Each structure stands twice: as C-alpha cells, then as structure tokens.
PDB file of C-alpha atoms in Angstrom:
ATOM      1  CA  MET A   1       8.543   4.582 -36.451  1.00 45.00           C
ATOM      2  CA  ALA A   2       6.034   6.753 -34.569  1.00 49.00           C
ATOM      3  CA  GLN A   3       7.355  10.206 -33.743  1.00 55.00           C
ATOM      4  CA  LYS A   4       7.817  10.885 -30.054  1.00 71.00           C
ATOM      5  CA  SER A   5       5.658  13.625 -28.603  1.00 80.00           C
ATOM      6  CA  ALA A   6       7.426  16.746 -27.418  1.00 92.00           C
ATOM      7  CA  ALA A   7       8.305  16.918 -23.739  1.00 95.00           C
ATOM      8  CA  VAL A   8       6.328  19.215 -21.469  1.00 97.00           C
ATOM      9  CA  GLU A   9       7.495  21.045 -18.368  1.00 97.00           C
ATOM     10  CA  LEU A  10       5.317  21.277 -15.273  1.00 97.00           C
ATOM     11  CA  GLU A  11       5.760  23.570 -12.304  1.00 98.00           C
ATOM     12  CA  VAL A  12       5.205  21.418  -9.217  1.00 98.00           C
ATOM     13  CA  GLY A  13       5.693  23.470  -6.083  1.00 97.00           C
ATOM     14  CA  PRO A  14       9.123  25.145  -6.312  1.00 97.00           C
ATOM     15  CA  HIS A  15      10.427  22.671  -8.901  1.00 98.00           C
ATOM     16  CA  THR A  16      10.158  22.185 -12.638  1.00 98.00           C
ATOM     17  CA  VAL A  17       9.551  18.583 -13.705  1.00 98.00           C
ATOM     18  CA  ARG A  18      10.117  17.679 -17.333  1.00 97.00           C
ATOM     19  CA  ILE A  19       7.780  14.992 -18.671  1.00 98.00           C
ATOM     20  CA  SER A  20       9.110  13.191 -21.732  1.00 97.00           C
ATOM     21  CA  ASN A  21       6.833  11.263 -24.103  1.00 97.00           C
ATOM     22  CA  PRO A  22       3.695  12.760 -22.499  1.00 97.00           C
ATOM     23  CA  ASP A  23       1.388  11.233 -25.136  1.00 97.00           C
ATOM     24  CA  ARG A  24       2.552   7.643 -24.666  1.00 97.00           C
ATOM     25  CA  VAL A  25      -0.506   5.534 -23.866  1.00 97.00           C
ATOM     26  CA  TYR A  26      -0.112   3.880 -20.472  1.00 98.00           C
ATOM     27  CA  PHE A  27      -3.633   2.528 -19.910  1.00 98.00           C
ATOM     28  CA  PRO A  28      -5.137   0.917 -23.013  1.00 97.00           C
ATOM     29  CA  ALA A  29      -8.694   0.432 -21.678  1.00 97.00           C
ATOM     30  CA  ARG A  30      -9.509   4.139 -22.084  1.00 97.00           C
ATOM     31  CA  GLY A  31      -6.320   5.433 -23.675  1.00 97.00           C
ATOM     32  CA  GLU A  32      -4.909   7.498 -20.801  1.00 98.00           C
ATOM     33  CA  THR A  33      -1.363   8.685 -21.341  1.00 98.00           C
ATOM     34  CA  LYS A  34       1.729   9.306 -19.274  1.00 98.00           C
ATOM     35  CA  LEU A  35       0.705  12.957 -18.924  1.00 98.00           C
ATOM     36  CA  ASP A  36      -2.757  11.883 -17.797  1.00 98.00           C
ATOM     37  CA  LEU A  37      -1.065   9.806 -15.096  1.00 98.00           C
ATOM     38  CA  VAL A  38       1.006  12.780 -13.939  1.00 98.00           C
ATOM     39  CA  ASN A  39      -2.111  14.960 -13.832  1.00 98.00           C
ATOM     40  CA  TYR A  40      -3.953  12.297 -11.847  1.00 98.00           C
ATOM     41  CA  TYR A  41      -1.254  12.319  -9.155  1.00 98.00           C
ATOM     42  CA  LEU A  42      -1.224  16.121  -9.105  1.00 98.00           C
ATOM     43  CA  SER A  43      -4.997  16.070  -8.575  1.00 98.00           C
ATOM     44  CA  VAL A  44      -4.661  13.920  -5.425  1.00 98.00           C
ATOM     45  CA  GLY A  45      -1.451  15.602  -4.315  1.00 98.00           C
ATOM     46  CA  ASP A  46      -2.176  16.012  -0.599  1.00 98.00           C
ATOM     47  CA  GLY A  47      -3.381  12.422  -0.387  1.00 98.00           C
ATOM     48  CA  ILE A  48      -0.483  10.712  -2.147  1.00 98.00           C
ATOM     49  CA  VAL A  49       2.116  12.770  -0.266  1.00 98.00           C
ATOM     50  CA  ASN A  50       0.397  11.974   3.043  1.00 98.00           C
ATOM     51  CA  ALA A  51       0.459   8.273   2.179  1.00 98.00           C
ATOM     52  CA  LEU A  52       4.147   8.245   1.198  1.00 98.00           C
ATOM     53  CA  ARG A  53       5.629  10.914   3.449  1.00 98.00           C
ATOM     54  CA  GLU A  54       9.129  10.041   4.665  1.00 98.00           C
ATOM     55  CA  ARG A  55       8.761   6.328   3.888  1.00 98.00           C
ATOM     56  CA  PRO A  56      11.258   4.306   1.872  1.00 98.00           C
ATOM     57  CA  CYS A  57       9.388   3.672  -1.352  1.00 98.00           C
ATOM     58  CA  MET A  58       9.759   0.989  -3.988  1.00 97.00           C
ATOM     59  CA  LEU A  59       8.706   2.076  -7.457  1.00 98.00           C
ATOM     60  CA  HIS A  60       6.846  -0.185  -9.885  1.00 98.00           C
ATOM     61  CA  ARG A  61       7.809   1.229 -13.279  1.00 98.00           C
ATOM     62  CA  PHE A  62       6.250   0.487 -16.670  1.00 98.00           C
ATOM     63  CA  PRO A  63       8.540   2.155 -19.251  1.00 96.00           C
ATOM     64  CA  SER A  64       6.257   1.340 -22.194  1.00 94.00           C
ATOM     65  CA  GLY A  65       2.906   1.428 -20.396  1.00 96.00           C
ATOM     66  CA  VAL A  66       1.132  -1.188 -18.315  1.00 97.00           C
ATOM     67  CA  ALA A  67       0.885  -3.634 -21.208  1.00 95.00           C
ATOM     68  CA  GLY A  68       4.677  -3.873 -21.219  1.00 95.00           C
ATOM     69  CA  GLU A  69       7.412  -4.943 -18.852  1.00 96.00           C
ATOM     70  CA  LYS A  70       7.209  -4.069 -15.161  1.00 97.00           C
ATOM     71  CA  VAL A  71      10.401  -2.998 -13.383  1.00 97.00           C
ATOM     72  CA  HIS A  72      10.682  -3.146  -9.587  1.00 96.00           C
ATOM     73  CA  GLN A  73      13.048  -0.329  -8.651  1.00 96.00           C
ATOM     74  CA  LYS A  74      14.371   0.192  -5.154  1.00 95.00           C
ATOM     75  CA  ARG A  75      17.337   2.438  -5.871  1.00 95.00           C
ATOM     76  CA  VAL A  76      17.043   6.006  -7.046  1.00 96.00           C
ATOM     77  CA  PRO A  77      19.160   6.147 -10.219  1.00 91.00           C
ATOM     78  CA  ASN A  78      22.186   8.318 -10.802  1.00 89.00           C
ATOM     79  CA  GLY A  79      21.328  11.657 -12.327  1.00 90.00           C
ATOM     80  CA  ALA A  80      18.262  12.298 -10.168  1.00 95.00           C
ATOM     81  CA  PRO A  81      17.679  15.993  -9.455  1.00 97.00           C
ATOM     82  CA  PRO A  82      19.463  17.396  -6.401  1.00 96.00           C
ATOM     83  CA  TRP A  83      16.149  18.275  -4.719  1.00 98.00           C
ATOM     84  CA  LEU A  84      15.027  14.647  -4.639  1.00 98.00           C
ATOM     85  CA  GLU A  85      15.145  13.045  -1.178  1.00 98.00           C
ATOM     86  CA  THR A  86      16.171   9.485  -0.356  1.00 97.00           C
ATOM     87  CA  VAL A  87      16.462   7.193   2.643  1.00 97.00           C
ATOM     88  CA  ARG A  88      18.998   4.372   2.968  1.00 96.00           C
ATOM     89  CA  VAL A  89      17.697   0.933   3.874  1.00 96.00           C
ATOM     90  CA  THR A  90      19.720  -2.222   4.380  1.00 93.00           C
ATOM     91  CA  PHE A  91      19.094  -5.803   3.322  1.00 89.00           C
ATOM     92  CA  PRO A  92      21.057  -7.948   5.788  1.00 83.00           C
ATOM     93  CA  ARG A  93      20.274 -11.198   3.989  1.00 80.00           C
ATOM     94  CA  TYR A  94      22.193  -9.958   0.966  1.00 80.00           C
ATOM     95  CA  ASN A  95      24.627  -7.620   2.789  1.00 85.00           C
ATOM     96  CA  ARG A  96      23.436  -4.772   0.579  1.00 91.00           C
ATOM     97  CA  HIS A  97      21.722  -1.419   0.888  1.00 94.00           C
ATOM     98  CA  ALA A  98      19.615   0.872  -1.276  1.00 94.00           C
ATOM     99  CA  ASP A  99      18.914   4.588  -1.311  1.00 96.00           C
ATOM    100  CA  GLU A 100      15.162   4.583  -1.929  1.00 97.00           C
ATOM    101  CA  LEU A 101      12.902   7.469  -2.830  1.00 98.00           C
ATOM    102  CA  CYS A 102      11.655   9.324   0.254  1.00 98.00           C
ATOM    103  CA  VAL A 103       8.697  11.516  -0.685  1.00 98.00           C
ATOM    104  CA  THR A 104       8.271  14.756   1.239  1.00 98.00           C
ATOM    105  CA  GLU A 105       6.642  16.887  -1.486  1.00 98.00           C
ATOM    106  CA  LEU A 106       4.550  16.432  -4.602  1.00 98.00           C
ATOM    107  CA  ALA A 107       7.388  17.130  -7.049  1.00 98.00           C
ATOM    108  CA  HIS A 108       9.017  13.892  -5.872  1.00 98.00           C
ATOM    109  CA  VAL A 109       5.924  12.004  -7.015  1.00 98.00           C
ATOM    110  CA  ALA A 110       5.863  13.787 -10.374  1.00 98.00           C
ATOM    111  CA  TRP A 111       9.561  12.992 -10.902  1.00 98.00           C
ATOM    112  CA  ALA A 112       8.859   9.310 -10.221  1.00 98.00           C
ATOM    113  CA  VAL A 113       6.057   9.279 -12.800  1.00 98.00           C
ATOM    114  CA  GLN A 114       8.432  10.896 -15.301  1.00 98.00           C
ATOM    115  CA  MET A 115      10.629   7.857 -14.607  1.00 97.00           C
ATOM    116  CA  SER A 116       7.602   5.724 -15.707  1.00 98.00           C
ATOM    117  CA  THR A 117       6.424   4.868 -12.187  1.00 98.00           C
ATOM    118  CA  VAL A 118       2.785   3.796 -12.032  1.00 98.00           C
ATOM    119  CA  GLU A 119       2.632   2.164  -8.581  1.00 98.00           C
ATOM    120  CA  PHE A 120       4.097   3.470  -5.305  1.00 98.00           C
ATOM    121  CA  HIS A 121       4.893   0.807  -2.698  1.00 98.00           C
ATOM    122  CA  PRO A 122       6.080   2.391   0.575  1.00 98.00           C
ATOM    123  CA  TRP A 123       7.475   0.674   3.647  1.00 98.00           C
ATOM    124  CA  ASN A 124       5.379   0.739   6.823  1.00 97.00           C
ATOM    125  CA  SER A 125       8.195   2.567   8.632  1.00 98.00           C
ATOM    126  CA  ARG A 126       9.637   6.040   8.192  1.00 98.00           C
ATOM    127  CA  ARG A 127      13.009   7.665   7.701  1.00 97.00           C
ATOM    128  CA  ALA A 128      13.439   8.558  11.393  1.00 97.00           C
ATOM    129  CA  ASP A 129      13.822   4.839  12.204  1.00 97.00           C
ATOM    130  CA  THR A 130      13.260   2.452   9.339  1.00 97.00           C
ATOM    131  CA  GLU A 131      13.429  -0.548  11.710  1.00 97.00           C
ATOM    132  CA  LYS A 132      10.409   0.564  13.781  1.00 98.00           C
ATOM    133  CA  PRO A 133       7.124   0.432  11.826  1.00 98.00           C
ATOM    134  CA  ASP A 134       4.489   3.050  12.574  1.00 98.00           C
ATOM    135  CA  GLU A 135       1.812   1.417  10.401  1.00 98.00           C
ATOM    136  CA  TRP A 136       0.054  -1.908  10.905  1.00 98.00           C
ATOM    137  CA  ARG A 137      -1.441  -3.157   7.657  1.00 98.00           C
ATOM    138  CA  ILE A 138      -4.448  -5.473   7.451  1.00 98.00           C
ATOM    139  CA  ASP A 139      -4.664  -6.969   3.964  1.00 98.00           C
ATOM    140  CA  LEU A 140      -8.012  -8.622   3.213  1.00 98.00           C
ATOM    141  CA  ASP A 141      -6.838 -10.768   0.307  1.00 97.00           C
ATOM    142  CA  PRO A 142      -9.508 -12.812  -1.501  1.00 98.00           C
ATOM    143  CA  MET A 143      -8.511 -16.192  -2.868  1.00 97.00           C
ATOM    144  CA  PRO A 144      -9.362 -16.879  -6.537  1.00 97.00           C
ATOM    145  CA  ASP A 145     -12.967 -18.022  -5.951  1.00 98.00           C
ATOM    146  CA  CYS A 146     -13.784 -15.509  -3.206  1.00 98.00           C
ATOM    147  CA  GLY A 147     -16.333 -12.880  -4.180  1.00 97.00           C
ATOM    148  CA  PHE A 148     -16.392  -9.279  -3.018  1.00 97.00           C
ATOM    149  CA  ASP A 149     -19.472  -9.886  -0.875  1.00 97.00           C
ATOM    150  CA  ARG A 150     -17.284 -12.081   1.319  1.00 98.00           C
ATOM    151  CA  VAL A 151     -14.629  -9.353   1.420  1.00 98.00           C
ATOM    152  CA  ARG A 152     -17.305  -6.934   2.644  1.00 98.00           C
ATOM    153  CA  ARG A 153     -18.438  -9.319   5.396  1.00 98.00           C
ATOM    154  CA  VAL A 154     -14.902  -9.845   6.649  1.00 98.00           C
ATOM    155  CA  ALA A 155     -14.213  -6.105   6.582  1.00 98.00           C
ATOM    156  CA  HIS A 156     -17.116  -5.578   8.975  1.00 98.00           C
ATOM    157  CA  VAL A 157     -15.742  -8.270  11.306  1.00 98.00           C
ATOM    158  CA  ALA A 158     -12.301  -6.643  11.212  1.00 98.00           C
ATOM    159  CA  HIS A 159     -13.906  -3.290  12.002  1.00 98.00           C
ATOM    160  CA  GLU A 160     -15.725  -4.848  14.970  1.00 98.00           C
ATOM    161  CA  VAL A 161     -12.480  -6.262  16.381  1.00 98.00           C
ATOM    162  CA  LEU A 162     -10.656  -2.968  15.867  1.00 98.00           C
ATOM    163  CA  ASP A 163     -13.418  -1.120  17.723  1.00 98.00           C
ATOM    164  CA  GLU A 164     -13.151  -3.532  20.645  1.00 98.00           C
ATOM    165  CA  LEU A 165      -9.398  -2.948  20.746  1.00 98.00           C
ATOM    166  CA  GLY A 166      -9.860   0.815  20.659  1.00 98.00           C
ATOM    167  CA  ALA A 167      -7.978   1.053  17.358  1.00 98.00           C
ATOM    168  CA  VAL A 168      -8.982   3.321  14.477  1.00 98.00           C
ATOM    169  CA  GLY A 169      -8.804   1.547  11.133  1.00 98.00           C
ATOM    170  CA  TRP A 170      -8.506   3.440   7.858  1.00 98.00           C
ATOM    171  CA  PRO A 171      -9.904   1.331   4.983  1.00 98.00           C
ATOM    172  CA  LYS A 172      -9.095   1.566   1.294  1.00 98.00           C
ATOM    173  CA  THR A 173      -9.625  -0.519  -1.776  1.00 98.00           C
ATOM    174  CA  SER A 174      -6.539  -2.411  -2.915  1.00 97.00           C
ATOM    175  CA  GLY A 175      -6.989  -1.438  -6.541  1.00 97.00           C
ATOM    176  CA  GLY A 176      -7.608  -5.124  -7.161  1.00 97.00           C
ATOM    177  CA  ARG A 177     -10.155  -7.497  -5.637  1.00 96.00           C
ATOM    178  CA  GLY A 178      -9.472  -6.872  -1.954  1.00 97.00           C
ATOM    179  CA  LEU A 179      -9.431  -4.263   0.778  1.00 98.00           C
ATOM    180  CA  HIS A 180      -6.677  -2.878   2.986  1.00 98.00           C
ATOM    181  CA  VAL A 181      -7.077  -1.385   6.451  1.00 98.00           C
ATOM    182  CA  TYR A 182      -4.266   0.681   7.964  1.00 98.00           C
ATOM    183  CA  VAL A 183      -3.777   1.412  11.651  1.00 98.00           C
ATOM    184  CA  ARG A 184      -1.247   3.962  12.862  1.00 98.00           C
ATOM    185  CA  ILE A 185       0.857   2.536  15.703  1.00 98.00           C
ATOM    186  CA  GLU A 186       3.534   3.780  18.031  1.00 97.00           C
ATOM    187  CA  PRO A 187       6.944   3.275  16.365  1.00 97.00           C
ATOM    188  CA  ARG A 188       8.450   1.251  19.188  1.00 96.00           C
ATOM    189  CA  TRP A 189       8.114  -2.347  18.028  1.00 98.00           C
ATOM    190  CA  SER A 190      10.148  -4.393  15.579  1.00 97.00           C
ATOM    191  CA  PHE A 191       8.789  -5.782  12.320  1.00 96.00           C
ATOM    192  CA  THR A 192       8.695  -9.189  14.024  1.00 95.00           C
ATOM    193  CA  ASP A 193       6.511  -7.833  16.837  1.00 96.00           C
ATOM    194  CA  VAL A 194       4.152  -6.076  14.437  1.00 97.00           C
ATOM    195  CA  ARG A 195       3.790  -9.173  12.310  1.00 96.00           C
ATOM    196  CA  ARG A 196       3.115 -11.310  15.367  1.00 96.00           C
ATOM    197  CA  ALA A 197       0.438  -8.856  16.512  1.00 97.00           C
ATOM    198  CA  ALA A 198      -1.053  -8.890  13.015  1.00 97.00           C
ATOM    199  CA  LEU A 199      -1.223 -12.680  13.126  1.00 96.00           C
ATOM    200  CA  ALA A 200      -3.019 -12.598  16.489  1.00 97.00           C
ATOM    201  CA  PHE A 201      -5.547 -10.186  14.988  1.00 98.00           C
ATOM    202  CA  ALA A 202      -5.990 -12.400  11.921  1.00 97.00           C
ATOM    203  CA  HIS A 203      -6.671 -15.405  14.154  1.00 97.00           C
ATOM    204  CA  GLU A 204      -9.354 -13.461  16.026  1.00 98.00           C
ATOM    205  CA  VAL A 205     -11.061 -12.465  12.771  1.00 98.00           C
ATOM    206  CA  GLU A 206     -10.878 -16.096  11.645  1.00 98.00           C
ATOM    207  CA  ARG A 207     -12.462 -17.266  14.919  1.00 98.00           C
ATOM    208  CA  ARG A 208     -15.384 -14.900  14.403  1.00 98.00           C
ATOM    209  CA  ALA A 209     -15.852 -15.681  10.705  1.00 98.00           C
ATOM    210  CA  PRO A 210     -14.636 -19.268  10.211  1.00 98.00           C
ATOM    211  CA  ASP A 211     -16.765 -19.783   7.113  1.00 98.00           C
ATOM    212  CA  ASP A 212     -15.248 -16.757   5.388  1.00 98.00           C
ATOM    213  CA  VAL A 213     -11.639 -16.485   6.566  1.00 98.00           C
ATOM    214  CA  THR A 214      -8.422 -18.451   6.421  1.00 97.00           C
ATOM    215  CA  THR A 215      -5.038 -17.775   7.983  1.00 96.00           C
ATOM    216  CA  THR A 216      -3.429 -20.898   6.511  1.00 94.00           C
ATOM    217  CA  TRP A 217       0.225 -20.180   5.827  1.00 89.00           C
ATOM    218  CA  TRP A 218       0.788 -21.983   2.513  1.00 90.00           C
ATOM    219  CA  ARG A 219      -1.222 -20.675  -0.418  1.00 91.00           C
ATOM    220  CA  LYS A 220      -1.639 -24.154  -1.911  1.00 94.00           C
ATOM    221  CA  ASP A 221      -3.381 -25.268   1.297  1.00 94.00           C
ATOM    222  CA  ARG A 222      -5.944 -22.437   1.395  1.00 95.00           C
ATOM    223  CA  ASP A 223      -9.554 -22.940   0.377  1.00 96.00           C
ATOM    224  CA  PRO A 224      -9.879 -20.911  -2.869  1.00 97.00           C
ATOM    225  CA  ARG A 225     -13.342 -19.704  -1.791  1.00 98.00           C
ATOM    226  CA  LEU A 226     -12.084 -17.980   1.377  1.00 98.00           C
ATOM    227  CA  LEU A 227     -10.458 -14.682   2.226  1.00 98.00           C
ATOM    228  CA  PHE A 228      -6.895 -14.692   3.534  1.00 98.00           C
ATOM    229  CA  VAL A 229      -6.152 -12.108   6.225  1.00 98.00           C
ATOM    230  CA  ASP A 230      -2.598 -11.486   5.061  1.00 96.00           C
ATOM    231  CA  TYR A 231      -0.470 -10.644   8.089  1.00 95.00           C
ATOM    232  CA  ASN A 232       2.642 -11.187   5.934  1.00 94.00           C
ATOM    233  CA  GLN A 233       2.377  -7.633   4.598  1.00 94.00           C
ATOM    234  CA  ASN A 234       3.874  -6.485   7.899  1.00 96.00           C
ATOM    235  CA  ALA A 235       7.149  -8.312   7.295  1.00 94.00           C
ATOM    236  CA  ARG A 236      10.253  -6.197   6.807  1.00 93.00           C
ATOM    237  CA  ASP A 237      10.670  -4.923   3.242  1.00 88.00           C
ATOM    238  CA  HIS A 238       7.227  -6.187   2.231  1.00 92.00           C
ATOM    239  CA  THR A 239       5.222  -3.431   0.614  1.00 95.00           C
ATOM    240  CA  ILE A 240       1.772  -2.927  -0.859  1.00 96.00           C
ATOM    241  CA  ALA A 241       0.380  -0.141  -3.008  1.00 98.00           C
ATOM    242  CA  SER A 242      -0.215   3.037  -1.035  1.00 98.00           C
ATOM    243  CA  ALA A 243      -3.412   4.974  -0.717  1.00 98.00           C
ATOM    244  CA  TYR A 244      -4.021   6.814  -4.010  1.00 98.00           C
ATOM    245  CA  SER A 245      -1.517   4.633  -5.868  1.00 98.00           C
ATOM    246  CA  VAL A 246      -2.597   3.683  -9.365  1.00 98.00           C
ATOM    247  CA  ARG A 247      -2.301  -0.014 -10.188  1.00 98.00           C
ATOM    248  CA  GLY A 248      -0.573  -1.400 -13.249  1.00 98.00           C
ATOM    249  CA  ASN A 249      -3.610  -2.688 -15.130  1.00 98.00           C
ATOM    250  CA  PRO A 250      -5.305  -1.521 -18.363  1.00 98.00           C
ATOM    251  CA  GLU A 251      -8.126   0.226 -16.473  1.00 98.00           C
ATOM    252  CA  GLY A 252      -5.804   2.282 -14.243  1.00 98.00           C
ATOM    253  CA  THR A 253      -7.606   1.332 -11.044  1.00 98.00           C
ATOM    254  CA  VAL A 254      -6.659   3.206  -7.885  1.00 98.00           C
ATOM    255  CA  SER A 255      -6.150   2.028  -4.301  1.00 98.00           C
ATOM    256  CA  THR A 256      -8.708   4.423  -2.887  1.00 98.00           C
ATOM    257  CA  PRO A 257      -9.530   5.440   0.706  1.00 98.00           C
ATOM    258  CA  ILE A 258     -13.154   4.809   1.588  1.00 98.00           C
ATOM    259  CA  ARG A 259     -15.360   5.298   4.635  1.00 98.00           C
ATOM    260  CA  TRP A 260     -16.511   2.311   6.652  1.00 98.00           C
ATOM    261  CA  ASP A 261     -20.107   3.140   5.775  1.00 98.00           C
ATOM    262  CA  GLU A 262     -19.289   2.823   2.064  1.00 97.00           C
ATOM    263  CA  ILE A 263     -18.106  -0.772   2.217  1.00 97.00           C
ATOM    264  CA  ASP A 264     -21.469  -2.336   1.404  1.00 97.00           C
ATOM    265  CA  ASP A 265     -21.863  -0.189  -1.697  1.00 96.00           C
ATOM    266  CA  VAL A 266     -18.419   0.241  -3.264  1.00 94.00           C
ATOM    267  CA  GLU A 267     -17.295  -1.695  -6.307  1.00 94.00           C
ATOM    268  CA  PRO A 268     -13.490  -1.638  -6.484  1.00 88.00           C
ATOM    269  CA  GLY A 269     -13.450  -1.276 -10.249  1.00 93.00           C
ATOM    270  CA  ASP A 270     -15.284   2.035  -9.982  1.00 95.00           C
ATOM    271  CA  PHE A 271     -12.167   3.792  -8.666  1.00 98.00           C
ATOM    272  CA  THR A 272      -9.831   4.706 -11.529  1.00 98.00           C
ATOM    273  CA  ILE A 273      -7.630   7.594 -12.588  1.00 98.00           C
ATOM    274  CA  ALA A 274     -10.690   8.818 -14.494  1.00 98.00           C
ATOM    275  CA  THR A 275     -13.016   8.912 -11.470  1.00 98.00           C
ATOM    276  CA  VAL A 276     -10.915   9.429  -8.332  1.00 98.00           C
ATOM    277  CA  PRO A 277      -9.915  13.080  -9.000  1.00 98.00           C
ATOM    278  CA  ALA A 278     -13.558  14.236  -8.773  1.00 98.00           C
ATOM    279  CA  ARG A 279     -14.075  12.125  -5.661  1.00 98.00           C
ATOM    280  CA  PHE A 280     -10.949  13.635  -4.087  1.00 98.00           C
ATOM    281  CA  ALA A 281     -12.064  17.159  -4.989  1.00 98.00           C
ATOM    282  CA  GLU A 282     -15.371  16.493  -3.236  1.00 98.00           C
ATOM    283  CA  LEU A 283     -14.236  14.521  -0.175  1.00 98.00           C
ATOM    284  CA  GLY A 284     -10.571  15.420   0.266  1.00 98.00           C
ATOM    285  CA  ASP A 285      -8.157  12.908   1.739  1.00 98.00           C
ATOM    286  CA  LEU A 286     -10.186  10.452   3.808  1.00 98.00           C
ATOM    287  CA  HIS A 287      -6.937   9.312   5.480  1.00 98.00           C
ATOM    288  CA  ALA A 288      -5.897  12.839   6.465  1.00 98.00           C
ATOM    289  CA  GLY A 289      -6.372  12.172  10.189  1.00 97.00           C
ATOM    290  CA  ILE A 290      -4.477   8.901  10.391  1.00 98.00           C
ATOM    291  CA  ASP A 291      -1.465  10.345  12.213  1.00 97.00           C
ATOM    292  CA  GLN A 292      -3.706  11.587  15.027  1.00 97.00           C
ATOM    293  CA  ALA A 293      -5.095   8.099  15.822  1.00 97.00           C
ATOM    294  CA  VAL A 294      -2.139   6.189  17.238  1.00 98.00           C
ATOM    295  CA  PHE A 295      -2.664   2.705  18.698  1.00 98.00           C
ATOM    296  CA  SER A 296      -0.554   0.661  21.102  1.00 98.00           C
ATOM    297  CA  LEU A 297       0.045  -2.943  20.049  1.00 97.00           C
ATOM    298  CA  ASP A 298       0.194  -4.123  23.666  1.00 97.00           C
ATOM    299  CA  PRO A 299      -3.321  -5.677  23.675  1.00 97.00           C
ATOM    300  CA  LEU A 300      -2.613  -7.628  20.495  1.00 97.00           C
ATOM    301  CA  LEU A 301       0.734  -8.847  21.782  1.00 97.00           C
ATOM    302  CA  GLU A 302      -1.067 -10.023  24.910  1.00 96.00           C
ATOM    303  CA  TRP A 303      -3.471 -11.938  22.655  1.00 96.00           C
ATOM    304  CA  ALA A 304      -0.492 -13.443  20.876  1.00 95.00           C
ATOM    305  CA  ASP A 305       0.989 -14.591  24.204  1.00 94.00           C
ATOM    306  CA  ARG A 306      -2.377 -15.908  25.362  1.00 92.00           C
ATOM    307  CA  ASP A 307      -2.893 -17.904  22.189  1.00 86.00           C
ATOM    308  CA  GLY A 308       0.681 -19.123  21.937  1.00 85.00           C
ATOM    309  CA  VAL A 309       1.109 -17.378  18.588  1.00 81.00           C
ATOM    310  CA  GLU A 310       4.487 -18.139  17.117  1.00 77.00           C
ATOM    311  CA  GLU A 311       5.558 -16.109  14.138  1.00 66.00           C
ATOM    312  CA  PRO A 312       5.704 -18.189  10.941  1.00 61.00           C
ATOM    313  CA  PRO A 313       8.879 -18.215   8.854  1.00 59.00           C
ATOM    314  CA  GLU A 314       9.697 -15.132   6.873  1.00 62.00           C
ATOM    315  CA  PRO A 315       7.835 -15.037   3.548  1.00 56.00           C
ATOM    316  CA  ASP A 316       9.933 -15.160   0.412  1.00 49.00           C
TER     317      ASP A 316
END
C-alpha cells in the first residue's frame, strides 16, 4: 500500500487549515495534487470569495480525485471548525433542512478543499434572505452536436438583449462546453418570478436567433445541434459552478470570468488550474464590480406578461 504523504498546515487569514494527503493526485491529465488545488484557490482568493460570499453552497467532493466517486454534499459535517460559517436552508418537498457552507473568508474555501471539495455550487440567493435571489443566471448550454462557434454567436445576441434592457451581464466560461452570464438583481422577487423572467429572456434570444437557439422544455425534444438557453438554473435549489470554481474533470478546467470582447477568441479548455492563476494575477477579478450593477426584473416580467409566459413545471 502506498504511504500517505504527511499533512501540511497552511495559514489562511487568521486560521490554520490542515491539509491531509497533500500529494494525492486529483487531476490525472497533468498530475496536479490536492495541495495544488488548494494553492489554486488561494491564488484566486478574492475572486472565489466574491463569487461565494454569504451564499448557501453545495460542495461537489471527490475524496479520491476526479477519477473517483463524486459526492454531492449539502450539509456541513459534524466536527467542522468553530470558525466555519453556515446558513440553514429548507427543502419543503422533503420536510427537511440543511446547514450549508456559507463562505465569508478564504479559509472557508481552503477547509472545503481539505474535505476533498473540487467544485463549489452556490445558490443564487444569500444568507440575509435565502428565498429572494439576487442573481439571475443565463446558462448558454450547448446540446451534444452544438459547436462553440454557435455558443459565441448566441452570447453576442444575449449581450445585445441585455444592453437593450439596461442590464449589465458578467460572462464566464462554464468550465465545460458552454458559457454563463450573471446579472445582479434586486433581491425582492421569488425564485418563481426570477425563473419566469429568465424564460421571457430566453424566448427573446430564441426569436432573434431561431437557427441557433432552442428553449424546448424536454431534452429529448431538443435539436442536438442547437444551444439551449437554460432558464431552469434559476429554480430554487438549482446550482451551477461558481466563477473560479474548478470542474471535476481530468484537466482541472475552471469556470473563468471573461470580458465580452474576449468571446470570439477564448477556447474554454484553455482555462485550467495551471493557467488561471497567472491570468488572475494580471487581470484581477473581472466580476469584482458585479454588486454595483443591480438590475430590476420589471421589464422582463412585463415581457413575460405580454407574451403570456407561463412557468414550466419545476425541473427534477
């Protein structure tokens, strides 16, 4: 049996975080280890904390590296350090609740990685009122036969619509084959309202790019060559990888903030834990100003009323 590597202790802000098995390989494509993953998150500290701050956060854990089993963890386990912060969320369908990680400082992120977390999936609402989202998420989700050129075209259409609405969109790669665009909104609408507004927006993008976009509800009915504007990511308790979150694949790709003027040139696979730290050191957090660009959903809800948009059933 291979001998376990000795634990290391890192000073992260005012806290000491012990990293066990630091030499365990997590990403087989280049051989990055658990400690490499911790150091990646420390290198983008301001960005990952900004993305997660005060949001309930589901953790995607890979105890033996990304080639092994993935564990979806909502509840912070017993024995967590006393300085860790949590937020309680309820699941009415199951009459249950969970105390989820609530990041307010970088040591919370490092602790989660010690617990084998690779991906961070925050809610689009915050601790002050978890039932009122303050983030509208536009997920440009390519179907299996949809190339990235089509994703780029649709991103430009989405940007055009956002500009006409007076909304500031903050794009990022998904870490996979798609793009995400986040819009900060006033936290005064329900998840149902936000999802309905997101559907009205998706319909408008589809009207402008009918040869590229689908909003068809059932996956089996979608043209595999098209891009799905996934409004479902605004449903309650639906989460997607945050900005600066690593993804659980052998290459360690990263969901990376980009500028609108980069969309025609970026290749999503270029952003990994090996390349993003230098980019972050050069550019800083491209989403740093998101909280200062707050949008009212009223125009989109008016579109929804105009178009007779009825919210589809809750996704499973």
